[in-house]
Amino acid sequence: MCGLAGIAAIGRELDATADALIERMGSAVEHRGPDAYRTFREGPVALGFRRLALVGPNSGDQPLFSADEQVVLIANGEVYNHRDLERRLGGGLQLRTASDCEILAHLYARNGLQFLDEANGMYAVALWDRRANRLLLGRDRFGIKPLYYVRVGGTILFASELKALFEHPDCPRDLDWTGALADQSMNIGAYFTHEPITSWFRNIRLVPAGTIVSIDLDTGAAEEHPYWKLPDFTGGLELSDAEFIRTYRELLAESIDAASSADAELGLFLSGGIDSAAVAALSARQGRELHTFTVVNGSTLVNGDAESAYRIAAELGLPHHQVLFDPTAVPTPEQWKDLLWLLETPLCGPEQYFKYELYRYAKQTRPELRGMLLGAGADEYNGGFTTGTALGQNWAGFEAGIRQLGHTSALHHSPALRPWWDLTEGPVLKDGLLPTFPKDPYPDFVAWRHRQLQQYNCWHEDRTAAGNGVESRVPFLDHRIVELLAGIAPERRAGLLWDKRILREAVRDVLPKAVVQRPKGPFFYGEGVGFTHRAFVRMLEAKDGLLLEEALAAPGAKDVLRPDALRSMLGRLHTEAEPWDVEFLLRLVNLGLLDTMVRSLPVAPARTPAYEVRSAVPIEEWERDAPDVTEWSDTAAEPAADQAIGFSGTAELVASVQRPEVLYIAVNGAFEYVVDAADDAGWAAFLQRVDGVRTVGELLEDCSGDLDAVQRNLRVLLNEGVLERMEAA
C-alpha cells in the first residue's frame, strides 16, 4: 500500500516550478506510505511516491524502470503472481529490485497495453512511456486500489486520493450535490444501477476498475482500454456441485496464500462470520499465526459477533484482540471531521469509524504490522445477500425478492409507465412491457452489488487501513474465484449460492460446525444496532449540534438542504430506541462538511492530532469473563423482570392537555420523548404505572403487557438515565 501523486503536461515540458507542487501532493498522501518518499521529474512528467514496504523492504523504492529505462512506473498495491510472471518472461530478465511491481514495467515493454492482462492482485499504476510520450493510468479488476485524475488546463493531475489533487490551486473543488443526492449508494433506493462510480466532485474521475486510461502527452487525446469486465453470471461451466465446491476451495486457498505473501507482519480482522473465519482457518492451515482483531461493543455483544470471533480464534489457536468500544466514547466533532477528510466520501459512517479505530489499535499494539487480511468481497458474488433479500426462506424467495427489485428498477428507469402499476386493482400491464425489465434478474443483481463494492467497500477498506499505515488485503476479490462463480448455471444456483453454501461447504473441514452454519449477520447490524446508532445521535448532538450546523452553513448546502427539517430530524432521532435514520442524516451532514473542507484544505491525515487509542478486553474464558464486559457496554442496562424501576430525579411523565393519549417525558424541564398511545398502547400503559416501587414484572402484570414488547424502549431509557433501577421494596 503506497501513495501515488503525479503531474503530466500536455505538449510541453515541466520546469522546476512543478517540484513544489509534487512535494505538496506527496505530502497529502504521506499516511499511505510512511516508510520512504521519492520524487521524479523529467520532460513532461513529475511523480511522487510514498512507500509502505511489505515486499522487498530494503530494495523496492520507486519509480521502477524497464530494462532499457524507456518505461517509468509507480504502483500502489501488490502483484501476487509476480514470480510466475517473471518466469514466463524468461530471456535472462534481470530485476533491479525486490519489488513485486517491477515486473509490470517489463511486461509493458514486451506486451504494450496488454501488460495487465495476466497480472493477479490489487494495484493502481501510473506509467510513462518515454518513447511514445504516453501516460497510462490503470487499476486492478475490482478497483481495490484507488486512482483519480483530472485535467486542469493543459495539465493532467493524478493521485491515490482526492486531497492530493486539491493541492493544485486550479483543481476543481465543486462538490456535486445533485449527483451525490441522486446516487443510489446515497439515497438507498431499491433499484439496480450500473452507473459509473463517482468521485463526488465534478470533473474529477476515477480510473475505472479493470481499465487502462491512455493519454497522449503530445496531443492530450485520451482513450480507455478495458482489459477485464465482470462476467455476466449466466452459467456455462459444466461442473458438478462437488467439482464447483472443490475448485472454489482450491482457488480460495491459493488466493489467501498469495494475499499472505509479505516480508512484514500481517494481521486479520475477525468479525465472527463465515468469511473472515474462512480466511483465518485456511491461513492457519498454511502455517501462519496471525494476530486477530475484533470490535467489542453493545451491538457485537448482542448479535453474537464478539463471542463467535472469540471462539473461532480459540479453536484455531490464534492470538486474539477484542477491542472495546465504550458506548459513551463517541467521536468528537473534530475527530469525525478528521476521519471524513481521510475517507473523502459522504458514505462515511459507523462502520468506517469502527474499522479505523480497530486499525489504530492494531498498529499501536503491533508496531511492525503492515498488512491486514479481510473477509470483505465474499458476499457480492457467492450468495451472501440471498437471505437478506429473500421474500421467503429459500432460493425461490430470493428470486422473488430480486425480481421485485428488477421490477422497481425498470419503473425507476421508465417513470412515465408507473401509473399503470399503481392502480387499486394492481398492475394492468405485463412486466414485459418495461424496456429494462430483466428476464433473469440475477446477473443484474450481481452487477449492482459489484458497483456497490467499488463505490463503498473498496473505498473505505483502503482508506481506513491507509490512514494507519496499513495495507488491507482481500483474498475473496480474486478474478478467478468470481469467474468460477459466474459459471454456475441458473438451475444450479439454489444448491450452491443460497446462504453462501459453496463457501460453507468448501471450509466445512477446517471450521467448527457452529461457525459453518452460523447465519449471516452484517457487521454491527442486527439486534443490537440501536446501541451504535444512539451513540452517533449523541455525536451529532454534541456541542449544540456543531456538525449539523457546520454542514448547513456550507455554500452548496444553502441551496439544497432545509435546515429546520434536518434539525427536527435530529430531535426525533434522540427519542427513538432504534434511530435508523441517523446514518441517512449523517450522509447529508458529511456532504456539507466536505463542501466546506475543500474550500480551505485541512491538514494532511498524517498530521492530525493523535488521541487516545482504545484498549482490549481481557476475555480468556468467555463464560467466565464475558459478563464483566457487559458492564462496560450498553448491554449492562438490559432490563430484568425482577428489577424495580422509577423515573430519575431529573425526569417526569407529563400527559398532553389537548390529547391525553399523548405522553411526554420531560428531562430537566424540556420535553425529550413523545409516546403516543395510538401507536404503542402497551408502552404508554407501562410508563403510566412506573412508580419507583414496583418491579418490571409487576408493572407488566398490572397493564397486561409482556417484557418483549417494552424491552427495547425500556433499555433505551435506562441507558439514557431517564429511568433508573431502584431497590425493591
XYZ file of C-alpha atoms in Angstrom:
729
model
C 0.000 0.000 0.000
C 1.542 3.241 -1.149
C 0.639 6.783 -2.078
C 0.895 7.955 -5.680
C 0.928 11.521 -6.996
C 1.729 12.853 -10.436
C 1.671 15.749 -12.879
C 1.794 15.393 -16.658
C 1.986 18.360 -19.036
C 0.427 18.182 -22.492
C 2.555 19.432 -25.343
C 5.289 20.869 -23.153
C 7.877 20.034 -20.529
C 7.594 20.720 -16.827
C 10.083 23.043 -15.236
C 11.335 23.333 -11.671
C 8.145 25.090 -10.569
C 6.478 21.649 -10.606
C 8.732 20.444 -7.809
C 6.918 22.340 -5.068
C 3.533 21.079 -6.270
C 4.603 17.421 -6.423
C 6.049 17.791 -2.911
C 2.705 19.068 -1.617
C 0.798 16.336 -3.431
C 3.096 13.690 -1.996
C 2.738 15.117 1.498
C -1.058 14.916 1.212
C -0.819 11.118 0.904
C 2.063 10.665 3.334
C -0.086 8.423 5.558
C -0.289 5.854 2.754
C 3.474 5.354 2.681
C 5.384 6.277 5.822
C 8.467 4.179 5.015
C 10.050 6.102 2.120
C 9.476 9.044 -0.217
C 10.871 9.757 -3.669
C 10.172 12.216 -6.457
C 10.980 12.105 -10.149
C 10.761 14.833 -12.798
C 11.742 14.576 -16.426
C 10.294 16.099 -19.560
C 6.509 16.415 -19.224
C 6.160 14.201 -16.142
C 6.648 14.606 -12.391
C 5.995 11.737 -9.994
C 5.751 11.481 -6.216
C 5.823 8.132 -4.430
C 5.166 7.355 -0.758
C 6.067 3.775 0.131
C 4.713 1.285 2.643
C 7.153 -1.616 2.423
C 5.613 -5.098 2.581
C 7.660 -6.865 -0.107
C 11.393 -6.287 -0.510
C 11.579 -3.593 2.180
C 15.260 -2.895 1.513
C 15.009 -2.880 -2.270
C 11.779 -1.631 -3.745
C 11.637 2.147 -3.802
C 10.034 3.674 -6.867
C 9.932 4.765 -9.697
C 10.648 1.435 -11.355
C 12.063 1.058 -14.867
C 12.109 -1.352 -17.788
C 15.448 -2.814 -18.867
C 16.039 -0.014 -21.405
C 14.631 2.598 -18.988
C 12.122 3.777 -21.582
C 9.292 2.800 -19.234
C 8.931 4.645 -15.912
C 6.374 3.275 -13.451
C 4.980 3.889 -9.977
C 2.449 1.488 -8.464
C 0.360 1.091 -5.330
C -0.597 -2.412 -4.272
C 0.603 -5.945 -4.820
C 1.113 -8.148 -7.867
C 0.646 -11.507 -6.196
C 1.799 -13.652 -9.113
C 4.941 -11.635 -9.876
C 7.235 -14.649 -9.523
C 5.217 -16.609 -12.052
C 5.187 -13.634 -14.437
C 8.975 -13.310 -14.089
C 9.414 -16.963 -15.045
C 7.151 -16.554 -18.052
C 9.084 -13.567 -19.348
C 12.330 -15.540 -19.102
C 15.024 -14.471 -21.520
C 17.541 -13.665 -18.837
C 15.388 -10.978 -17.267
C 17.347 -9.177 -14.569
C 15.229 -7.370 -11.974
C 16.829 -4.422 -10.242
C 14.698 -4.518 -7.096
C 12.800 -6.991 -4.946
C 9.539 -5.140 -5.633
C 6.609 -7.247 -6.806
C 5.542 -4.355 -9.062
C 8.751 -4.033 -11.097
C 7.576 -6.847 -13.366
C 4.840 -4.545 -14.695
C 7.385 -2.237 -16.339
C 8.942 -5.223 -18.133
C 5.542 -6.592 -19.116
C 4.623 -3.264 -20.689
C 7.913 -3.152 -22.599
C 7.023 -6.526 -24.115
C 3.209 -6.513 -24.311
C 2.188 -2.856 -24.537
C -1.409 -2.181 -23.468
C -1.876 -5.886 -22.651
C 0.619 -5.651 -19.784
C -2.025 -6.117 -17.057
C -3.900 -8.986 -18.716
C -2.156 -11.704 -16.708
C -1.382 -9.758 -13.536
C -3.210 -11.065 -10.484
C -3.508 -8.783 -7.490
C -4.623 -5.345 -6.393
C -2.920 -2.330 -7.852
C -3.119 1.193 -9.177
C -0.443 2.018 -11.751
C 0.900 5.178 -13.382
C 3.282 4.529 -16.278
C 5.115 6.912 -18.576
C 6.275 5.549 -21.906
C 9.185 7.856 -22.725
C 9.470 6.700 -26.321
C 5.785 7.199 -27.193
C 5.334 10.099 -24.721
C 2.232 8.356 -23.426
C 0.840 8.311 -19.881
C -1.019 5.206 -18.742
C -3.208 5.050 -15.629
C -4.507 1.588 -14.714
C -6.363 -0.167 -11.908
C -6.988 -3.741 -10.813
C -10.102 -5.638 -11.831
C -12.172 -4.744 -8.763
C -10.947 -1.219 -8.101
C -9.391 -2.266 -4.794
C -6.686 0.384 -5.066
C -7.747 3.962 -5.855
C -6.514 6.280 -8.601
C -8.074 9.642 -9.508
C -7.264 12.009 -12.315
C -8.363 15.434 -13.509
C -7.479 17.717 -16.385
C -6.558 21.258 -15.339
C -5.966 23.294 -18.475
C -3.032 21.694 -20.256
C -2.073 19.542 -17.261
C -3.148 16.107 -16.049
C -3.092 15.575 -12.285
C -3.396 12.073 -10.813
C -3.167 10.670 -7.292
C -4.273 7.944 -4.902
C -6.552 10.346 -3.040
C -8.526 13.459 -3.901
C -6.765 15.600 -1.316
C -3.535 15.391 -3.314
C -5.265 16.752 -6.430
C -6.665 19.655 -4.439
C -3.113 20.819 -3.736
C -3.127 22.302 -7.248
C -4.712 25.754 -6.894
C -6.752 25.365 -10.074
C -8.061 21.857 -9.441
C -11.885 21.973 -9.466
C -13.359 21.624 -5.993
C -17.037 21.605 -6.858
C -18.920 19.049 -4.783
C -21.610 17.524 -6.995
C -24.601 17.882 -4.662
C -27.185 16.883 -7.250
C -25.227 13.883 -8.449
C -24.467 12.780 -4.892
C -28.078 13.003 -3.722
C -29.222 11.080 -6.801
C -26.618 8.338 -6.401
C -28.210 5.079 -5.311
C -25.491 4.415 -2.746
C -26.522 7.650 -1.010
C -30.301 7.526 -1.225
C -30.561 3.724 -0.781
C -33.244 3.466 -3.446
C -34.481 -0.084 -4.020
C -33.369 -0.387 -7.618
C -30.462 -1.683 -9.657
C -27.996 0.823 -11.019
C -24.944 0.286 -13.160
C -23.806 3.889 -13.387
C -20.049 4.537 -13.184
C -18.929 5.097 -9.629
C -18.480 8.693 -8.605
C -15.686 10.724 -7.047
C -18.418 13.040 -5.619
C -16.692 16.020 -7.265
C -17.423 17.447 -10.711
C -14.825 16.786 -13.419
C -12.677 14.534 -11.201
C -12.691 10.953 -12.395
C -11.603 7.591 -11.109
C -9.781 5.285 -13.443
C -12.423 2.564 -13.973
C -11.712 -0.830 -12.471
C -10.128 -3.288 -14.896
C -9.219 -0.447 -17.240
C -6.176 1.402 -18.552
C -6.572 5.082 -19.433
C -4.076 6.073 -22.127
C -3.252 9.780 -22.591
C -1.123 11.077 -25.450
C 1.043 13.780 -23.866
C 1.746 15.378 -27.248
C -1.915 15.953 -28.158
C -3.876 15.352 -24.955
C -6.047 12.688 -26.632
C -7.289 10.088 -24.118
C -8.678 6.583 -24.585
C -9.931 3.885 -22.224
C -8.803 0.289 -22.704
C -10.757 -2.207 -20.576
C -8.778 -5.387 -20.010
C -11.338 -7.165 -17.770
C -15.022 -6.849 -17.063
C -17.381 -8.584 -14.680
C -18.689 -11.834 -16.208
C -22.409 -11.958 -16.971
C -23.226 -14.672 -14.356
C -25.364 -16.709 -16.728
C -23.521 -20.002 -16.294
C -21.587 -22.063 -18.778
C -19.258 -24.271 -16.740
C -20.052 -27.986 -16.919
C -19.108 -28.978 -13.374
C -20.917 -30.961 -10.718
C -21.717 -29.332 -7.378
C -18.835 -31.234 -5.809
C -16.463 -30.027 -8.527
C -17.579 -26.419 -8.076
C -17.012 -26.656 -4.316
C -13.627 -28.333 -4.684
C -12.418 -25.812 -7.271
C -13.703 -22.937 -5.161
C -11.769 -24.244 -2.155
C -8.573 -24.609 -4.192
C -8.817 -21.102 -5.640
C -9.653 -19.533 -2.283
C -6.719 -21.272 -0.604
C -4.406 -20.111 -3.409
C -5.711 -16.545 -3.133
C -5.248 -16.474 0.649
C -1.743 -17.823 0.256
C -0.960 -15.140 -2.337
C -2.504 -12.350 -0.257
C -0.445 -13.513 2.721
C 2.863 -13.106 0.905
C 4.862 -10.340 2.573
C 8.173 -9.574 4.194
C 6.337 -7.860 7.037
C 3.794 -8.781 9.714
C 0.159 -9.310 8.689
C -2.972 -9.446 10.846
C -6.619 -10.391 10.352
C -9.894 -8.651 11.146
C -12.131 -11.395 12.564
C -15.803 -10.429 12.526
C -17.290 -13.713 13.736
C -18.855 -14.577 10.372
C -18.004 -17.293 7.884
C -15.993 -15.036 5.533
C -13.210 -13.870 7.850
C -13.363 -17.243 9.642
C -12.607 -18.986 6.337
C -9.610 -16.719 5.743
C -8.392 -17.366 9.289
C -8.784 -21.136 9.035
C -7.145 -21.572 5.637
C -4.331 -19.188 6.555
C -3.723 -21.059 9.820
C -3.694 -24.312 7.883
C -0.905 -22.859 5.759
C 1.121 -22.432 8.951
C 0.591 -18.735 9.671
C -0.111 -17.351 13.121
C -1.944 -14.084 12.529
C -2.958 -11.722 15.292
C -6.722 -11.262 15.009
C -8.782 -8.200 15.928
C -12.490 -7.860 16.741
C -14.807 -4.988 17.668
C -16.494 -5.444 21.059
C -19.415 -3.102 21.712
C -23.075 -3.302 22.643
C -24.016 -4.292 19.085
C -21.492 -7.106 18.622
C -22.208 -8.494 22.090
C -25.955 -8.682 21.474
C -25.781 -10.033 17.909
C -23.180 -12.663 18.861
C -20.323 -11.464 16.630
C -17.941 -10.861 19.527
C -18.486 -14.312 21.029
C -18.241 -16.038 17.650
C -14.936 -14.292 16.855
C -13.558 -15.285 20.266
C -14.455 -18.942 19.716
C -13.030 -19.013 16.164
C -9.684 -17.608 17.307
C -9.590 -20.030 20.242
C -10.381 -23.002 18.001
C -7.605 -22.039 15.570
C -5.125 -21.105 18.305
C -4.688 -17.553 17.019
C -3.766 -14.557 19.210
C -6.963 -12.558 19.615
C -7.530 -8.899 20.480
C -11.070 -7.876 21.482
C -11.101 -4.101 21.149
C -13.561 -2.358 23.436
C -15.792 0.449 22.172
C -17.234 2.187 25.213
C -20.701 3.489 24.228
C -20.063 6.819 25.911
C -16.856 7.479 23.952
C -18.225 8.723 20.642
C -16.050 10.720 18.239
C -15.782 14.406 18.975
C -16.819 16.697 16.108
C -13.143 17.349 15.395
C -12.317 13.635 15.290
C -15.227 12.997 12.964
C -14.035 15.657 10.533
C -10.533 14.166 10.599
C -11.979 10.761 9.672
C -14.187 12.260 6.975
C -11.239 14.076 5.403
C -9.288 10.825 5.359
C -12.121 8.982 3.607
C -13.335 11.813 1.333
C -16.783 10.257 0.957
C -20.229 11.194 2.291
C -20.792 7.473 2.910
C -18.523 7.682 5.963
C -20.463 6.239 8.902
C -20.272 3.976 11.958
C -18.691 1.076 10.072
C -15.803 3.243 8.916
C -15.316 4.619 12.418
C -15.096 1.118 13.896
C -12.692 -0.066 11.196
C -10.450 2.969 11.558
C -10.275 2.596 15.342
C -9.581 -1.116 15.003
C -6.628 -0.323 12.735
C -5.358 2.286 15.210
C -5.398 -0.270 17.999
C -3.755 -2.926 15.822
C -0.984 -0.601 14.723
C -0.213 0.554 18.253
C -0.271 -2.971 19.646
C 1.716 -4.483 16.769
C 4.017 -1.666 15.557
C 5.615 -3.849 12.862
C 2.258 -4.784 11.352
C 1.993 -3.670 7.713
C -0.953 -5.593 6.262
C -4.405 -6.820 7.292
C -6.315 -9.726 5.773
C -10.070 -9.189 5.445
C -13.124 -11.284 4.637
C -14.566 -8.469 2.511
C -15.774 -9.110 -1.021
C -17.254 -12.565 -0.451
C -20.925 -11.630 -0.169
C -21.266 -9.875 -3.512
C -20.564 -12.920 -5.681
C -21.201 -16.113 -3.715
C -24.706 -15.607 -2.366
C -24.050 -13.507 0.721
C -27.115 -11.324 0.237
C -29.579 -14.085 -0.601
C -31.194 -14.491 2.830
C -31.470 -10.771 3.463
C -33.095 -10.100 0.084
C -35.443 -13.090 0.027
C -39.221 -12.796 0.266
C -39.269 -16.208 1.919
C -36.786 -18.636 3.444
C -35.451 -20.318 0.317
C -33.979 -19.632 -3.105
C -37.423 -19.119 -4.602
C -37.963 -16.360 -2.055
C -34.663 -14.778 -3.061
C -35.615 -14.917 -6.722
C -38.932 -13.270 -5.839
C -37.051 -10.574 -3.962
C -34.648 -9.729 -6.777
C -37.455 -9.963 -9.338
C -39.255 -7.300 -7.323
C -36.050 -5.243 -7.312
C -35.829 -5.720 -11.071
C -39.420 -4.525 -11.436
C -38.758 -1.460 -9.272
C -35.606 -0.759 -11.269
C -37.462 -0.924 -14.562
C -40.086 1.536 -13.296
C -37.328 3.795 -11.975
C -35.887 3.985 -15.480
C -39.350 4.293 -17.119
C -41.263 6.537 -14.670
C -43.914 7.509 -17.221
C -45.250 3.947 -17.131
C -45.540 3.788 -13.320
C -49.229 4.836 -13.088
C -50.271 1.614 -14.828
C -48.743 -0.373 -11.977
C -50.121 1.809 -9.168
C -53.829 1.229 -9.743
C -56.053 -0.002 -6.881
C -56.677 -3.250 -8.741
C -52.972 -3.781 -9.187
C -50.931 -3.733 -12.396
C -52.911 -3.877 -15.618
C -49.842 -4.265 -17.824
C -47.355 -7.109 -18.001
C -43.785 -6.601 -16.811
C -42.512 -7.453 -20.273
C -43.674 -4.046 -21.468
C -40.980 -2.385 -19.384
C -37.966 -1.975 -21.678
C -35.371 -2.596 -18.965
C -37.117 -5.406 -17.062
C -34.668 -8.341 -16.913
C -35.933 -11.816 -17.688
C -33.282 -13.175 -15.332
C -32.606 -10.508 -12.679
C -29.699 -12.358 -11.037
C -26.934 -11.037 -13.352
C -28.274 -7.501 -12.826
C -28.316 -8.084 -9.080
C -24.668 -9.189 -9.015
C -23.587 -6.315 -11.285
C -25.360 -3.884 -8.951
C -23.566 -5.372 -5.946
C -20.305 -5.212 -7.891
C -20.871 -1.493 -8.350
C -21.623 -1.035 -4.642
C -18.456 -2.929 -3.735
C -16.398 -0.383 -5.662
C -18.291 2.706 -4.521
C -18.438 1.759 -0.854
C -16.478 -1.272 0.332
C -13.208 -0.970 -1.581
C -13.103 2.749 -0.915
C -13.409 2.601 2.856
C -11.423 -0.609 3.336
C -8.491 1.045 1.577
C -8.757 4.389 3.403
C -9.269 3.188 6.973
C -6.198 0.984 6.589
C -4.133 3.601 4.761
C -4.839 6.176 7.443
C -2.888 3.972 9.835
C -0.031 2.957 7.571
C -1.510 -0.496 6.904
C -2.463 -2.245 3.660
C -5.792 -4.086 3.527
C -5.775 -7.351 1.593
C -8.925 -9.020 0.287
C -8.379 -12.603 -0.912
C -12.027 -13.099 -1.903
C -11.519 -10.485 -4.645
C -9.667 -12.799 -6.986
C -10.979 -12.740 -10.557
C -10.536 -16.491 -10.868
C -12.974 -17.068 -7.993
C -15.515 -14.655 -9.447
C -15.234 -16.195 -12.919
C -15.860 -19.628 -11.389
C -18.980 -18.384 -9.614
C -20.208 -16.729 -12.807
C -20.104 -20.146 -14.449
C -22.853 -21.584 -12.223
C -25.917 -22.233 -14.387
C -29.275 -20.752 -13.260
C -30.702 -24.147 -12.312
C -27.681 -24.825 -10.080
C -27.746 -21.539 -8.145
C -30.095 -22.688 -5.396
C -27.840 -25.581 -4.437
C -24.599 -23.592 -4.434
C -25.399 -19.960 -3.713
C -28.277 -19.907 -1.230
C -26.798 -18.523 2.009
C -23.243 -18.959 0.631
C -23.461 -22.738 0.544
C -20.450 -23.035 -1.791
C -18.229 -21.287 0.760
C -19.674 -23.114 3.756
C -19.143 -26.491 2.105
C -15.647 -25.531 0.955
C -14.411 -24.876 4.512
C -16.519 -27.419 6.384
C -13.455 -29.471 7.271
C -11.447 -26.588 8.797
C -14.053 -24.800 10.940
C -16.392 -25.854 13.755
C -19.900 -26.806 12.685
C -21.397 -23.881 14.629
C -19.345 -21.407 12.595
C -20.076 -23.088 9.273
C -23.806 -22.981 9.985
C -23.931 -19.553 11.655
C -26.406 -17.287 9.825
C -25.068 -14.237 8.044
C -25.194 -11.017 10.024
C -23.913 -7.654 8.769
C -21.140 -6.038 10.796
C -22.650 -4.451 13.981
C -26.152 -4.523 12.468
C -28.902 -6.781 13.763
C -30.492 -6.985 17.170
C -28.009 -4.647 18.849
C -27.692 -1.966 16.173
C -29.543 0.567 18.315
C -26.549 0.794 20.652
C -24.408 2.034 17.791
C -26.976 4.329 16.238
C -27.760 6.050 19.521
C -24.048 6.717 20.025
C -23.915 8.546 16.697
C -27.017 10.544 17.523
C -25.101 11.742 20.582
C -22.179 12.669 18.339
C -24.412 14.828 16.145
C -25.946 16.463 19.223
C -22.551 17.298 20.753
C -21.640 20.968 21.206
C -25.173 22.117 20.364
C -25.255 20.169 17.131
C -21.973 21.585 15.862
C -21.515 19.127 12.975
C -25.038 19.671 11.668
C -24.769 23.438 11.920
C -21.407 23.486 10.128
C -22.866 21.317 7.380
C -25.888 23.590 6.981
C -23.563 26.587 6.627
C -21.698 25.047 3.676
C -22.007 27.099 0.464
C -23.668 24.331 -1.515
C -25.942 23.261 1.342
C -27.738 26.606 1.405
C -29.334 25.883 -1.961
C -30.148 22.244 -1.256
C -30.943 21.458 2.390
C -33.833 22.575 4.604
C -32.288 23.423 7.988
C -35.485 23.187 10.040
C -36.269 19.743 8.680
C -32.799 18.392 9.487
C -32.801 19.891 12.977
C -36.225 18.368 13.570
C -34.946 15.029 12.292
C -32.088 15.065 14.787
C -34.551 15.854 17.574
C -36.734 12.931 16.545
C -33.797 10.536 16.433
C -32.950 11.430 20.036
C -36.281 9.967 21.150
C -36.116 6.692 19.203
C -34.939 3.352 20.513
C -33.644 2.325 17.090
C -32.726 5.587 15.311
C -32.001 4.042 11.902
C -32.211 7.354 10.093
C -29.081 8.645 11.820
C -26.964 7.158 9.022
C -29.178 8.862 6.437
C -28.821 12.179 8.253
C -25.083 11.657 8.664
C -24.617 11.395 4.889
C -26.166 14.825 4.400
C -24.011 16.237 7.179
C -20.941 14.697 5.547
C -21.757 16.362 2.221
C -21.904 19.764 3.860
C -18.691 19.200 5.789
C -16.819 18.051 2.676
C -18.111 21.056 0.754
C -16.596 23.311 3.393
C -13.338 21.370 3.760
C -12.295 21.552 0.113
C -12.560 25.347 0.178
C -9.995 25.576 2.968
C -7.983 22.371 2.979
C -7.462 20.658 6.357
C -4.037 19.366 7.286
C -2.977 16.060 5.795
C -4.183 12.993 7.752
C -0.604 12.160 8.774
C -0.501 15.470 10.651
C -3.803 15.307 12.531
C -3.549 15.353 16.334
C -3.160 11.969 17.990
C -5.754 10.913 20.552
C -6.128 8.027 22.946
C -6.168 4.548 21.455
C -8.775 2.081 22.681
C -7.983 -0.825 24.944
C -8.640 -4.533 24.535
C -10.984 -6.616 26.668
C -9.217 -9.394 28.581
C -11.521 -12.330 27.827
C -9.704 -15.608 28.367
C -12.774 -17.762 29.022
C -15.998 -16.465 27.520
C -18.409 -17.938 30.051
C -16.345 -16.621 32.951
C -15.221 -13.219 31.654
C -17.920 -12.055 29.231
C -20.408 -10.990 31.953
C -17.870 -8.411 33.132
C -17.638 -6.990 29.614
C -21.337 -6.210 29.585
C -20.767 -3.827 32.464
C -18.661 -1.705 30.083
C -21.294 -1.650 27.359
C -24.871 -0.576 26.859
C -25.964 -4.155 27.385
C -25.425 -3.596 31.101
C -28.790 -1.833 31.024
C -30.702 -4.907 29.862
C -33.963 -4.766 31.877
C -34.919 -7.675 34.137
C -38.429 -8.625 35.247
C -37.491 -8.683 38.941
C -35.913 -5.202 38.913
C -37.764 -2.248 40.426
C -37.560 0.917 38.325
C -38.560 4.557 38.602
C -38.056 7.883 36.874
C -34.823 9.645 37.732
C -34.856 12.859 39.703
C -34.492 14.916 36.519
C -37.304 13.204 34.576
C -41.086 13.126 34.795
C -44.017 11.862 32.743
C -46.482 14.506 31.513
C -49.769 13.962 29.650
C -50.818 16.323 26.871
C -53.693 18.608 27.846
C -55.190 18.635 24.361
C -54.596 14.918 23.668
C -54.404 12.845 26.875
C -53.344 9.767 24.909
C -50.070 11.548 24.080
C -47.411 11.417 26.789
C -44.275 13.498 27.117
C -41.165 12.615 29.110
C -39.558 15.809 30.332
C -35.865 15.794 31.271
C -34.560 18.840 33.130
C -37.758 20.646 32.217
C -37.506 20.021 28.464
C -39.705 17.581 26.559
C -37.276 14.968 25.223
C -39.506 11.976 24.398
C -43.005 11.605 22.945
C -45.138 8.474 23.373
C -48.450 8.200 21.506
C -50.785 5.511 22.863
C -52.356 5.266 19.413
C -49.007 3.962 18.112
C -47.864 1.911 21.127
C -50.594 1.444 23.722
C -48.619 -1.146 25.692
C -45.602 1.105 26.175
C -47.775 4.070 27.137
C -49.654 1.968 29.704
C -46.400 0.675 31.153
C -44.927 4.158 31.588
C -48.057 5.417 33.330
C -47.612 2.734 36.002
C -43.912 3.327 36.746
C -43.814 4.374 40.414
C -40.276 3.698 41.651
C -41.503 0.843 43.850
C -42.821 -1.990 41.725
C -40.682 -4.301 39.593
C -40.829 -4.510 35.825
C -42.709 -7.794 36.124
C -45.300 -6.304 38.475
C -45.828 -3.325 36.186
C -46.308 -5.593 33.198
C -48.788 -7.759 35.089
C -50.776 -4.668 36.029
C -51.067 -3.500 32.412
C -51.357 -6.984 30.870
C -48.137 -6.494 28.932
C -45.112 -8.631 28.200
C -41.412 -7.894 28.554
C -40.561 -8.388 24.888
C -42.981 -5.622 23.895
C -41.372 -2.948 26.080
C -37.816 -4.213 26.479
C -36.225 -2.167 23.692
C -37.717 1.167 24.773
C -37.082 0.362 28.418
C -33.437 -0.372 27.706
C -33.036 2.985 25.950
C -34.464 4.976 28.860
C -32.326 3.070 31.348
C -29.221 3.728 29.261
C -30.059 7.404 28.933
C -30.632 7.769 32.674
C -34.294 8.734 32.270
C -35.344 5.627 34.181
C -33.196 4.119 36.903
C -33.037 0.927 38.906
C -34.456 1.066 42.407
C -34.043 -1.081 45.472
C -37.027 -3.423 45.585
C -39.494 -2.657 48.388
